[in-house]
PDB file of C-alpha atoms in Angstrom:
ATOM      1  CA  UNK A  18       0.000   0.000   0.000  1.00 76.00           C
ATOM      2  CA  UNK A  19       2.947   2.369   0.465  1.00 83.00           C
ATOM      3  CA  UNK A  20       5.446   1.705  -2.315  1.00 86.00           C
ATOM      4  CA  UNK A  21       7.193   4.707  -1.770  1.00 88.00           C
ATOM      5  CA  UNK A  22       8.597   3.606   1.524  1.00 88.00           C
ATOM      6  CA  UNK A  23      10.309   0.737  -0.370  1.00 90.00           C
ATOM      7  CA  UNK A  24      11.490   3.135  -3.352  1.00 90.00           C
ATOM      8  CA  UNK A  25      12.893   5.660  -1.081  1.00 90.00           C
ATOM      9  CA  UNK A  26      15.353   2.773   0.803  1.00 87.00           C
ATOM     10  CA  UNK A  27      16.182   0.689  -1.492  1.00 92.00           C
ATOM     11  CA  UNK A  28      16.529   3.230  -4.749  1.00 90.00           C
ATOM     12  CA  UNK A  29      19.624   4.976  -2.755  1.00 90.00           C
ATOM     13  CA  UNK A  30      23.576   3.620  -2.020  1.00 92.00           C
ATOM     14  CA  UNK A  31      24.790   0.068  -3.177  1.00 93.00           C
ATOM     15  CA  UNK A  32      21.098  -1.081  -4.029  1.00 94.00           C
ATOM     16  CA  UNK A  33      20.125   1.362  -5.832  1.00 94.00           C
ATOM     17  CA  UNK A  34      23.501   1.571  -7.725  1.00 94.00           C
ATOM     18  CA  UNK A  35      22.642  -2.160  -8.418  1.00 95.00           C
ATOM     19  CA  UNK A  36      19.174  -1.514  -9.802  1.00 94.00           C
ATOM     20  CA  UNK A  37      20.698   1.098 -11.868  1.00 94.00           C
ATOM     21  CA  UNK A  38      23.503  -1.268 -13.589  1.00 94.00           C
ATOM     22  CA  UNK A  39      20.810  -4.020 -14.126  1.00 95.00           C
ATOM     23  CA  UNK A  40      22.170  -6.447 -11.432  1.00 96.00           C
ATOM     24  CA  UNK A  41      18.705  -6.749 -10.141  1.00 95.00           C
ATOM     25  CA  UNK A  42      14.992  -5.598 -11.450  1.00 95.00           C
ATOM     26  CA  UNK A  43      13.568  -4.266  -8.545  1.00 94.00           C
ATOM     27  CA  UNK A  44       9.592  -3.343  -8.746  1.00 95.00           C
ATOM     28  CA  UNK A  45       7.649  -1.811  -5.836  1.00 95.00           C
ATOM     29  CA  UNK A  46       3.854  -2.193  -6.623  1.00 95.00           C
ATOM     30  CA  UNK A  47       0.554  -0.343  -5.195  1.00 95.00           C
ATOM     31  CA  UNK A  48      -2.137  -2.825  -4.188  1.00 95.00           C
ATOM     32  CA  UNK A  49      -4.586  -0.174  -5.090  1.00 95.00           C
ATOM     33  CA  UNK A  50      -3.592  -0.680  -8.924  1.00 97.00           C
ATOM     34  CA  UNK A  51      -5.466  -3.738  -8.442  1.00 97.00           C
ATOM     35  CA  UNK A  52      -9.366  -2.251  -7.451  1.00 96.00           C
ATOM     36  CA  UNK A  53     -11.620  -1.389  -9.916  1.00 95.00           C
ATOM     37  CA  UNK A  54     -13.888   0.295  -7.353  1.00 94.00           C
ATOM     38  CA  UNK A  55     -13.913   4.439  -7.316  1.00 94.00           C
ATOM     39  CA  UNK A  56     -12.346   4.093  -3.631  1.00 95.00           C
ATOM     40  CA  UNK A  57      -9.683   1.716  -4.433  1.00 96.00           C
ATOM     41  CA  UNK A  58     -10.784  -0.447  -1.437  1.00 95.00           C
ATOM     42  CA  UNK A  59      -8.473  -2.972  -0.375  1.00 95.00           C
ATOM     43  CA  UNK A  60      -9.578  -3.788   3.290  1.00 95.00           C
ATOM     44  CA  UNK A  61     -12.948  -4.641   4.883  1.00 95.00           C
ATOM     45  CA  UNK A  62     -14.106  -5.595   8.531  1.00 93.00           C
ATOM     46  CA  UNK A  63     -13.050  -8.933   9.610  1.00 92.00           C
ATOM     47  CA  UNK A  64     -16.186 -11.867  10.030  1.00 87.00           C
ATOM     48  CA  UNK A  65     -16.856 -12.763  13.797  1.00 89.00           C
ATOM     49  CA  UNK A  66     -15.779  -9.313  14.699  1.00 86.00           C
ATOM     50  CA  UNK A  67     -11.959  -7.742  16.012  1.00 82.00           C
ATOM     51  CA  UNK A  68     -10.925  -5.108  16.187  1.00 83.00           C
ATOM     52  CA  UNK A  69      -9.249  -3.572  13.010  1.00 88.00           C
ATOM     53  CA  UNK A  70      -9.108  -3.999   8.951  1.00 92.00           C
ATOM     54  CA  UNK A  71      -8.242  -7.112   6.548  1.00 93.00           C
ATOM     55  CA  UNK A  72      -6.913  -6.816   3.579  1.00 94.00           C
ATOM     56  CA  UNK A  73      -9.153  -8.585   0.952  1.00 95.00           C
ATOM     57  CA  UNK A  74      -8.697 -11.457  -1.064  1.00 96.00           C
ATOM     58  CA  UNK A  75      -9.414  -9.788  -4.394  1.00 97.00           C
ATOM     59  CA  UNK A  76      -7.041  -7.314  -5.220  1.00 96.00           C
ATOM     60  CA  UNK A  77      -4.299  -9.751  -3.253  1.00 96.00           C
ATOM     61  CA  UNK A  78      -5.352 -12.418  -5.932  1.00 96.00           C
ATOM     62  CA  UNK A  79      -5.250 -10.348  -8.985  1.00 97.00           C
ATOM     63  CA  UNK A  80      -1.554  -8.663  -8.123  1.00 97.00           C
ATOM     64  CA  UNK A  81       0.132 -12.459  -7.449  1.00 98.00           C
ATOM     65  CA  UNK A  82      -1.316 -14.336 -10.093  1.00 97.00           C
ATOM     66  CA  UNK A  83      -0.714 -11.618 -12.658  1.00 97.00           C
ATOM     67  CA  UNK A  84       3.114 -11.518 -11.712  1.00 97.00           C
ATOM     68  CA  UNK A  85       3.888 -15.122 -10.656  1.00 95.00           C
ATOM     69  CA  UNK A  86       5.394 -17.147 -13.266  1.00 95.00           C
ATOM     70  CA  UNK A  87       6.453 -21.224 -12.475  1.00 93.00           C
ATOM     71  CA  UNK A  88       9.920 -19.549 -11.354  1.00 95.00           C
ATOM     72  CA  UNK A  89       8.167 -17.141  -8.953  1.00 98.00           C
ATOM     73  CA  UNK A  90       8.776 -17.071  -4.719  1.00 98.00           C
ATOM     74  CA  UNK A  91       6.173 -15.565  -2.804  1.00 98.00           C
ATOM     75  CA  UNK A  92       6.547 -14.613   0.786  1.00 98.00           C
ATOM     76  CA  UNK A  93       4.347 -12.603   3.110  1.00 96.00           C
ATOM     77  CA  UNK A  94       6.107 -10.376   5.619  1.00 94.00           C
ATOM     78  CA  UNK A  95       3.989 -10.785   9.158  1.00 91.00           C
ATOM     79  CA  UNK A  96       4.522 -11.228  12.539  1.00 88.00           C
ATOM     80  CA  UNK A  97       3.483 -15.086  12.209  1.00 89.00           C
ATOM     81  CA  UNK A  98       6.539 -16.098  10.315  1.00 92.00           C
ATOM     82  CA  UNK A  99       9.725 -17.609  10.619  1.00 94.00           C
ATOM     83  CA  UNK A 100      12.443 -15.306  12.305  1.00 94.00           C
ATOM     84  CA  UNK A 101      14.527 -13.657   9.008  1.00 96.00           C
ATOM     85  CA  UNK A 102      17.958 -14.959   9.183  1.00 92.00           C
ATOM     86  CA  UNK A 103      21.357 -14.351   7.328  1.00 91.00           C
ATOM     87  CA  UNK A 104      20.556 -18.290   6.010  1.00 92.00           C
ATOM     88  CA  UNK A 105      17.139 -17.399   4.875  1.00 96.00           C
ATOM     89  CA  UNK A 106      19.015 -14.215   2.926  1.00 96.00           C
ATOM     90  CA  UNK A 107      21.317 -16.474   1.197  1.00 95.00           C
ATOM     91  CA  UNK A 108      18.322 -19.263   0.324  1.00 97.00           C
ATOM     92  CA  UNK A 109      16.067 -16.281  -1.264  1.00 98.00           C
ATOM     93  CA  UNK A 110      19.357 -14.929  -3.491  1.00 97.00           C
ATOM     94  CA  UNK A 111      18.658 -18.768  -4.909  1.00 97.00           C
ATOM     95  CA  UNK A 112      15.358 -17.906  -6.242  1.00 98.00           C
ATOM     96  CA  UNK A 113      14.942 -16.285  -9.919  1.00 96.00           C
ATOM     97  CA  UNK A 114      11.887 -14.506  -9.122  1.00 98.00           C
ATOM     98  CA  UNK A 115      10.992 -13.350  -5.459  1.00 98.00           C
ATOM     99  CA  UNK A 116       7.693 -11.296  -4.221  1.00 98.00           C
ATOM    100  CA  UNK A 117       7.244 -10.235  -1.062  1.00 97.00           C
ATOM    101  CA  UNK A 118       3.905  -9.331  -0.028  1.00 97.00           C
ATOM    102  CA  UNK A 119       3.689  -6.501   2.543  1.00 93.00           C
ATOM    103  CA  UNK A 120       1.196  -6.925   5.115  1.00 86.00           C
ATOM    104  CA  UNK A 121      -0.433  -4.502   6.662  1.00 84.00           C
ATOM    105  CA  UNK A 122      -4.194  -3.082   9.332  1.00 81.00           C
ATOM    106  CA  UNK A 123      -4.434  -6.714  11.348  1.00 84.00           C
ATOM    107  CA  UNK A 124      -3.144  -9.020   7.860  1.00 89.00           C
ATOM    108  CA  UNK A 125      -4.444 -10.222   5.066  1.00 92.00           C
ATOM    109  CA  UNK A 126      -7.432 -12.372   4.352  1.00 94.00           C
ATOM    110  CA  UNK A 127      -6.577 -16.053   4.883  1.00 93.00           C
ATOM    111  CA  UNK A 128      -7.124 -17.482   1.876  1.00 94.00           C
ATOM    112  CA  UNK A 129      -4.438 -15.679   0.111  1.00 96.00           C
ATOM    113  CA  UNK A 130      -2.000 -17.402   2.736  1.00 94.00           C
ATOM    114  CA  UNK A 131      -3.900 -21.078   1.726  1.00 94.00           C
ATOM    115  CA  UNK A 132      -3.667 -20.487  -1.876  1.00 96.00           C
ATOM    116  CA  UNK A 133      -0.622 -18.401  -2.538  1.00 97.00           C
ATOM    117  CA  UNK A 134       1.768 -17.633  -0.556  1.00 97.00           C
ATOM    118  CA  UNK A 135       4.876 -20.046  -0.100  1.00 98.00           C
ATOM    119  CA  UNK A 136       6.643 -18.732   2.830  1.00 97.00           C
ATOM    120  CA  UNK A 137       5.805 -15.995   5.758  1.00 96.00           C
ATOM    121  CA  UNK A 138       8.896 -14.030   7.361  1.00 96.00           C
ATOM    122  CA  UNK A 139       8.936 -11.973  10.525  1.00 94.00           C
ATOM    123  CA  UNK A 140      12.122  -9.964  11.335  1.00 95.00           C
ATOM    124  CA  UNK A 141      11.375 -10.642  15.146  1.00 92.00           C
ATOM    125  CA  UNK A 142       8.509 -11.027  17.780  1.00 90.00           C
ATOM    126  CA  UNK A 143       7.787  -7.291  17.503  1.00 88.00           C
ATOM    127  CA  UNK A 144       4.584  -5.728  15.123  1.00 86.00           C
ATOM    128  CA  UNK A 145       5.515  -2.567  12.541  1.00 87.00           C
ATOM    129  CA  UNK A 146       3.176  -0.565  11.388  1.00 83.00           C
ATOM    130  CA  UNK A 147       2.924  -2.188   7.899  1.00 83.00           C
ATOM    131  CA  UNK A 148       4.934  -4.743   6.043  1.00 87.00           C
ATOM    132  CA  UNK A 149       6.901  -2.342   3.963  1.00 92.00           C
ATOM    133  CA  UNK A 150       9.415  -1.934   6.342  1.00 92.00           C
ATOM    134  CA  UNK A 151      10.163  -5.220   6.860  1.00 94.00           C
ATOM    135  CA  UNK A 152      10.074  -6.034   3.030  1.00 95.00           C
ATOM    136  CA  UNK A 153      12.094  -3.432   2.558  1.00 95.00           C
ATOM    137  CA  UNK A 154      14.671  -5.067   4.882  1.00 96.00           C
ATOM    138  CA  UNK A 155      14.585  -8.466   3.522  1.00 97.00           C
ATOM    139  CA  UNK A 156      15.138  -7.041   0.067  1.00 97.00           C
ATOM    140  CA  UNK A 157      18.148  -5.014   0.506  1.00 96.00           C
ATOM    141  CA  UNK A 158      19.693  -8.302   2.667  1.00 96.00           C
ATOM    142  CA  UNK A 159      19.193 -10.780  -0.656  1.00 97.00           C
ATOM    143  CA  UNK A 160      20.038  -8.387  -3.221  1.00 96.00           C
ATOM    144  CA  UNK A 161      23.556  -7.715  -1.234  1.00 94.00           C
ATOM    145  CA  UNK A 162      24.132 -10.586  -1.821  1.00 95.00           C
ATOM    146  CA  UNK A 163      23.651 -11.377  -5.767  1.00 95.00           C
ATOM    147  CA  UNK A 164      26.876 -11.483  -7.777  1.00 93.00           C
ATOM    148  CA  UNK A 165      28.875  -8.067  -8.414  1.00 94.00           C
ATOM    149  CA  UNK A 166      26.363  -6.418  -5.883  1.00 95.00           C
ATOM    150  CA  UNK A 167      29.090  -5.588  -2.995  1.00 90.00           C
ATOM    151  CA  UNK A 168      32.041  -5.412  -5.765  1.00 75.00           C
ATOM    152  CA  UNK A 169      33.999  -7.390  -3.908  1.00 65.00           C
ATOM    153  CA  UNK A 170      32.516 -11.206  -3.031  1.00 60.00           C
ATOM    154  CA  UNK A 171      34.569 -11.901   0.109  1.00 50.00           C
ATOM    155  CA  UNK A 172      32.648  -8.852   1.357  1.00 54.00           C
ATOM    156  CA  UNK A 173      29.603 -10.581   1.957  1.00 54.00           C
ATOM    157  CA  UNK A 174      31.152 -14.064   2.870  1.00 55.00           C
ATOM    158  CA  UNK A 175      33.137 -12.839   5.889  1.00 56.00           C
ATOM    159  CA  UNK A 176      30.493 -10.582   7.863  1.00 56.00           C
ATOM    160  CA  UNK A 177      28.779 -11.768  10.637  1.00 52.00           C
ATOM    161  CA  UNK A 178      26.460 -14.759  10.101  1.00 53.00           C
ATOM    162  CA  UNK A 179      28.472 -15.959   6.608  1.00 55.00           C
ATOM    163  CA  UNK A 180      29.995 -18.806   8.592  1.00 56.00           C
ATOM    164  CA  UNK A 181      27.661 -21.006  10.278  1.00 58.00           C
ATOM    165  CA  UNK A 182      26.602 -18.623  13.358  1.00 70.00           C
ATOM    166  CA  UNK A 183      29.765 -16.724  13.871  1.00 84.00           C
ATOM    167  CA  UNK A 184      29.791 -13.273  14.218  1.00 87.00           C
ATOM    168  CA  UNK A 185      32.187 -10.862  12.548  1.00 86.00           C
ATOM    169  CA  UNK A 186      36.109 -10.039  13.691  1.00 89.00           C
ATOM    170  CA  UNK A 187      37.145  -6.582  14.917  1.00 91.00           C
ATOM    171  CA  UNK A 188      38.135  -4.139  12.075  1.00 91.00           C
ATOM    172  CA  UNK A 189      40.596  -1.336  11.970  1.00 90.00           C
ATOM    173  CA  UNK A 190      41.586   1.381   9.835  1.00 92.00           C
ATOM    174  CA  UNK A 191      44.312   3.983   9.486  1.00 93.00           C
ATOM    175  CA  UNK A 192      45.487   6.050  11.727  1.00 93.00           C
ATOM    176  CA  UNK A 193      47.638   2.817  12.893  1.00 94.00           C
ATOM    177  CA  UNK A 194      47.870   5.255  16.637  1.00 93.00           C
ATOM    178  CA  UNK A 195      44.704   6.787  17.721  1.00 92.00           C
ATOM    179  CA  UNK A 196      44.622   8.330  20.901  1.00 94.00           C
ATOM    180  CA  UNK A 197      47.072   5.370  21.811  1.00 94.00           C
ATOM    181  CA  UNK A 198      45.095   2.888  20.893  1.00 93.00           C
ATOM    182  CA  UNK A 199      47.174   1.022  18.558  1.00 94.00           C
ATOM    183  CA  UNK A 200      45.787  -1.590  15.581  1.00 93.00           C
ATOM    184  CA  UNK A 201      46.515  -4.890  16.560  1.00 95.00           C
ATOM    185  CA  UNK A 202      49.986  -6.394  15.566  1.00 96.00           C
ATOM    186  CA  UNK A 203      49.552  -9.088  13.658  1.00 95.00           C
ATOM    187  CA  UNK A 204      47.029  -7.357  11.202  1.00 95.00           C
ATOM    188  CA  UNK A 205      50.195  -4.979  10.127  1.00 95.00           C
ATOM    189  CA  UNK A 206      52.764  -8.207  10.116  1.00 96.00           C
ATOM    190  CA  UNK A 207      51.751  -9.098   6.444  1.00 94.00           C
ATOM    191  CA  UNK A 208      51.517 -12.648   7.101  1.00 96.00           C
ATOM    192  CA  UNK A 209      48.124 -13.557   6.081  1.00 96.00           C
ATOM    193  CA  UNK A 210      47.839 -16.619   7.944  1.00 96.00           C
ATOM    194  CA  UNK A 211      48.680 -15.337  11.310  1.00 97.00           C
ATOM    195  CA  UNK A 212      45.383 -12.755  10.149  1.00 96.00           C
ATOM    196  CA  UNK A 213      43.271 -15.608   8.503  1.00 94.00           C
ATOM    197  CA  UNK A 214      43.863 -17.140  12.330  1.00 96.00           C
ATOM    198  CA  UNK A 215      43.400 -14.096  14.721  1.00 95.00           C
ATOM    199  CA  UNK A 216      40.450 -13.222  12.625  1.00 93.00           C
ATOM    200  CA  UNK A 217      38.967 -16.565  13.206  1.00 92.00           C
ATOM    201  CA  UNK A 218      39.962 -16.514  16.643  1.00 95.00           C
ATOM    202  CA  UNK A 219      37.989 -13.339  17.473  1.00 94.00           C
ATOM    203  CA  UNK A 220      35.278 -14.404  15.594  1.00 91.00           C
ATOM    204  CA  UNK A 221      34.734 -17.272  18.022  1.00 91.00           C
ATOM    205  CA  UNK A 222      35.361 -14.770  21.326  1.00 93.00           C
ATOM    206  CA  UNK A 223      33.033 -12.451  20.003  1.00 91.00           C
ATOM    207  CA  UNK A 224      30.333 -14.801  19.381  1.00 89.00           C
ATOM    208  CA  UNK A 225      30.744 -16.333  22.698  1.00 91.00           C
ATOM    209  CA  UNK A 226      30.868 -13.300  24.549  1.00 90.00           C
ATOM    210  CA  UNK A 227      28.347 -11.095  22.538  1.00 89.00           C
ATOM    211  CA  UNK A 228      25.955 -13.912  21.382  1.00 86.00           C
ATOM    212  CA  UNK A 229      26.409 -17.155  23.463  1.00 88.00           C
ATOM    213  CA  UNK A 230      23.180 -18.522  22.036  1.00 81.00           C
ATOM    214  CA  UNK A 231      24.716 -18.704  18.711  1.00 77.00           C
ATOM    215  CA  UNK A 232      28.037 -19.317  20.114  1.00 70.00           C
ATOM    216  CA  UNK A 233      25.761 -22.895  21.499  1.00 65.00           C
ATOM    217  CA  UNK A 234      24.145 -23.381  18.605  1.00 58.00           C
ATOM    218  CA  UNK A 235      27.630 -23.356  16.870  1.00 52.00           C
ATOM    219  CA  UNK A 236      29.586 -24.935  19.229  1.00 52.00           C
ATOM    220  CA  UNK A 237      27.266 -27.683  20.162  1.00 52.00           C
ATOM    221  CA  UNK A 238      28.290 -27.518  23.706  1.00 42.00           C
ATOM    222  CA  UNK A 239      27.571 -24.215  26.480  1.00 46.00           C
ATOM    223  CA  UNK A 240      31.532 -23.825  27.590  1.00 45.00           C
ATOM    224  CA  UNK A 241      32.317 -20.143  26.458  1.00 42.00           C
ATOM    225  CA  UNK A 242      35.453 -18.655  26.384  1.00 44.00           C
ATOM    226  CA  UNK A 243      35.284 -15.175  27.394  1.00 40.00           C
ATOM    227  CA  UNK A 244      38.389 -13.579  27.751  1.00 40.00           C
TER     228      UNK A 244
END
């Protein structure tokens, strides 16, 4: 219902860059395109009573089946869903042809859910406003992640979350001195597999100091190391 909110993140800084060199056809669509009364209605009451607006089936129906093709992905962003994860990001860059549908008032009629949709996503047990936002959000986390996107591959593949549950290793930049706090030895030494094993090293202290409950899930066992 408010395509603007996804234009306005997503056309701007390395996705919108992307859009613009054809690495990814992005549309943002208006539900209301899809009424044919004067109002452009797209909600009504709910049966039984609640408080609150549905959105209806009809307009719902005629948007999805006129863009879904055999290749197609649709997933409905509500609080329902499975908890978006860095693994879910990397299984949607998979798929040829994505939609997200945007929920939005108390959700969407639920025969739309029965009959089309393939997957529901939730970015946490917390409820936006509408399901722009969170569409928004899911987009610009699989598109980062399409070939040539970031520029540079490795990018993407060491941040936090690229390698199993681990979260990312401390960066530094010049000045080498700042206020005397110096940049780590070994990442000035030049020897990249001291780096390629400090890096993993504080990968696994950060997790299990910042994040335990990956750091279990990643581990297999609830022994930290924190210092």
């Amino acid at each position: 219902l408010f395509p603007e909110i996804c234009r306005a993140v997503l056309g701007e800084s390395i996705i919108g860059r992307a859009c613009k060199r054809g690495l990814v056809q992005l549309n943002c669509l208006d539900l209301r395109d899809y009424t044919h009364d004067e109002r452009r209605t797209v909600d009504d009451t709910p049966y039984g009573g609640g408080a609150g607006m549905l959105l209806r089936p009809e307009p719902l129906f005629e948007c999805l089946e006129s863009l879904a093709t055999p290749e197609s992905h649709i997933v409905l962003m509500c609080p329902q869903g499975q908890r978006f994860q860095q693994s879910a990001a990397r299984r949607l860059a998979q798929f040829e042809h994505l939609i997200l549908v945007c929920g939005h008032y108390e959700g969407i009629d639920e025969r739309v859910r029965q009959c089309l949709i393939d997957e529901e996503l939730s970015l946490g047990d917390f409820v936006l406003t509408n399901g722009a936002l969170a569409a928004a959000v899911v987009s610009d986390a699989v598109i980062r992640l399409l070939p040539g996107v970031l520029g540079h591959d490795e990018s993407s593949a060491e941040e936090s979350f690229s390698d199993g549950a681990l979260l990312e290793y401390p960066q530094f930049t010049k000045p080498e001195d700042f206020r005397g706090m110096k940049v780590p030895e070994v990442l000035l030494s030049g020897d990249h597999g001291k780096i390629a094993e400090w890096r993993r090293e504080q990968r696994l202290a950060r997790t299990a100091w910042r994040r335990p409950d990956l750091w279990q899930s990643e581990s297999g066992h609830d022994d930290m190391n924190k210092n």
